[in-house]
Amino acid sequence: MYDKSNNTLSALISPSLYEGGVGIHTFELKFKLGSQENFKQLRDLFFKMSGTDTECGIVHIWSDDKIVNGEKYRFTFGDAFRGYFCSKPYQWLTLIINPRTLIGDSNLFGNSALNPDECALLQDTLDSIFKRFGFPFSLNGFSLSRVDLCANLSFSIPNVTRTLIKALKKTPWKTSFHSITFQGNDKETPTRNPHSFLIASEEEGIKIYDKKFEQMLRRNAAPDGLIELMRLEVSLSRSAIVDTFSSFGIDINKLNEIHRQLSVLFENSYYIMLKKLEKVFPSGIYLPKQALMDKIRNAPFNREVKEDMFFIVDSLSHCRVAGKAYDRITSLLRLSHPSTERYYYELMQRFKSLGVQPAPLAKEDFPMLPSPADLLICAHENTVSET
């Protein structure tokens, strides 16, 4: 755990929550069209509006040629929403909505803090758009299929995000998650990956990236005085949303209004994000290799355990991604421990008991770095104390 009582470390890395605090960045809605006829009506309606300059902006629609044996169309409805719909295998309409661009100030560096009144305004705004342009549905006919929770962490020193991302790529995370990187031949792809970290499972995703760097690539200037901005995002699929509501003792199917579902997610967004970060990543601070080795050396563990922990640290220090090191580590452990997975887990718990991460920082990095969860806790506490 990050010890804020250490004034030196606290002064070095002490984030605060940037505009909007912890909230909802984007959410996705799905609507079952039900038939080919309904699909065609929606397609014709969008093509009729295509190029129209509405108070929400210009409507655009185009065909997605990647689909086989069917039709799929993507669209943008000005700044209000974007999405797609397809004819096979099921007739679904998907809307993707950023509350900040729909009812907020469209600040590219901010976040959407949706209190109950703003959630209700969001629903009224969308229903008004649907009605005005003749869409045959209302918001409550949709299901909430995905939500992206978000926190922007502001730092007074640079390179915190890039250092954390480098460390995370070496960190053993929950095995059901897989890593996703930018792919492409354009000149910006090689520069994006060092500033972005994304892992996902079928139900959830976690993304950590340098928001200031991302907007710089898009030629958007950062606000004056903003030195470093780390964005943490936690994405929940429909099944993860249902499970989250169940953990609150709420049956989402009985909470029919979309704005009430969004309100519950916003009100608990900090705790949801914290729980997901703590579940996926080990707890504890990152230390340089020598400091980490000293921690192990002075720990009350037997010689064999210490030697295996030394080996894990050394293996992670020489890799770029944790997966390759994991194969090497388990191959060696298997020679002396038939229950390799269980013993590996026990070793990870040993690191946790020391309050440290198994992946070391490089010599040129900071003398310590908190985990993503601890950074979020620190930012939340700093922001609350300021208010």
Tab-separated table of C-alpha atoms in Angstrom, residues 165 169 179-199 207-210 213-215 217-218 233:
chain	number	residue	atom	x	y	z
A	165	ILE	CA	2.711	1.679	-18.184
A	169	LYS	CA	3.488	-4.474	-18.948
A	179	SER	CA	-3.102	-7.563	-23.691
A	180	ILE	CA	-4.201	-5.363	-26.606
A	181	THR	CA	-1.819	-3.047	-28.460
A	182	PHE	CA	-2.114	-0.575	-31.314
A	183	GLN	CA	-1.560	-2.206	-34.689
A	184	GLY	CA	-0.861	-0.488	-37.999
A	185	ASN	CA	1.733	0.781	-40.402
A	186	ASP	CA	1.249	4.503	-39.839
A	187	LYS	CA	4.070	6.494	-38.283
A	188	GLU	CA	2.115	7.184	-35.070
A	189	THR	CA	1.554	3.526	-34.077
A	190	PRO	CA	5.062	2.914	-32.655
A	191	THR	CA	4.759	6.054	-30.507
A	192	ARG	CA	1.302	5.199	-29.130
A	193	ASN	CA	2.071	1.880	-27.423
A	194	PRO	CA	4.624	3.233	-24.884
A	195	HIS	CA	1.944	5.706	-23.750
A	196	SER	CA	-0.971	3.268	-23.550
A	197	PHE	CA	-1.804	0.059	-21.686
A	198	LEU	CA	-4.926	-1.996	-22.369
A	199	ILE	CA	-5.967	-5.431	-21.133
A	207	LYS	CA	-7.091	1.010	-20.041
A	208	ILE	CA	-4.429	3.359	-18.721
A	209	TYR	CA	-2.928	5.992	-20.973
A	210	ASP	CA	-1.374	9.423	-21.255
A	213	PHE	CA	-0.026	12.713	-25.265
A	214	GLU	CA	-3.104	11.267	-26.996
A	215	GLN	CA	-4.580	14.724	-27.564
A	217	LEU	CA	-1.267	13.451	-31.524
A	218	ARG	CA	-4.696	14.807	-32.469
A	233	GLU	CA	-10.705	3.615	-17.719
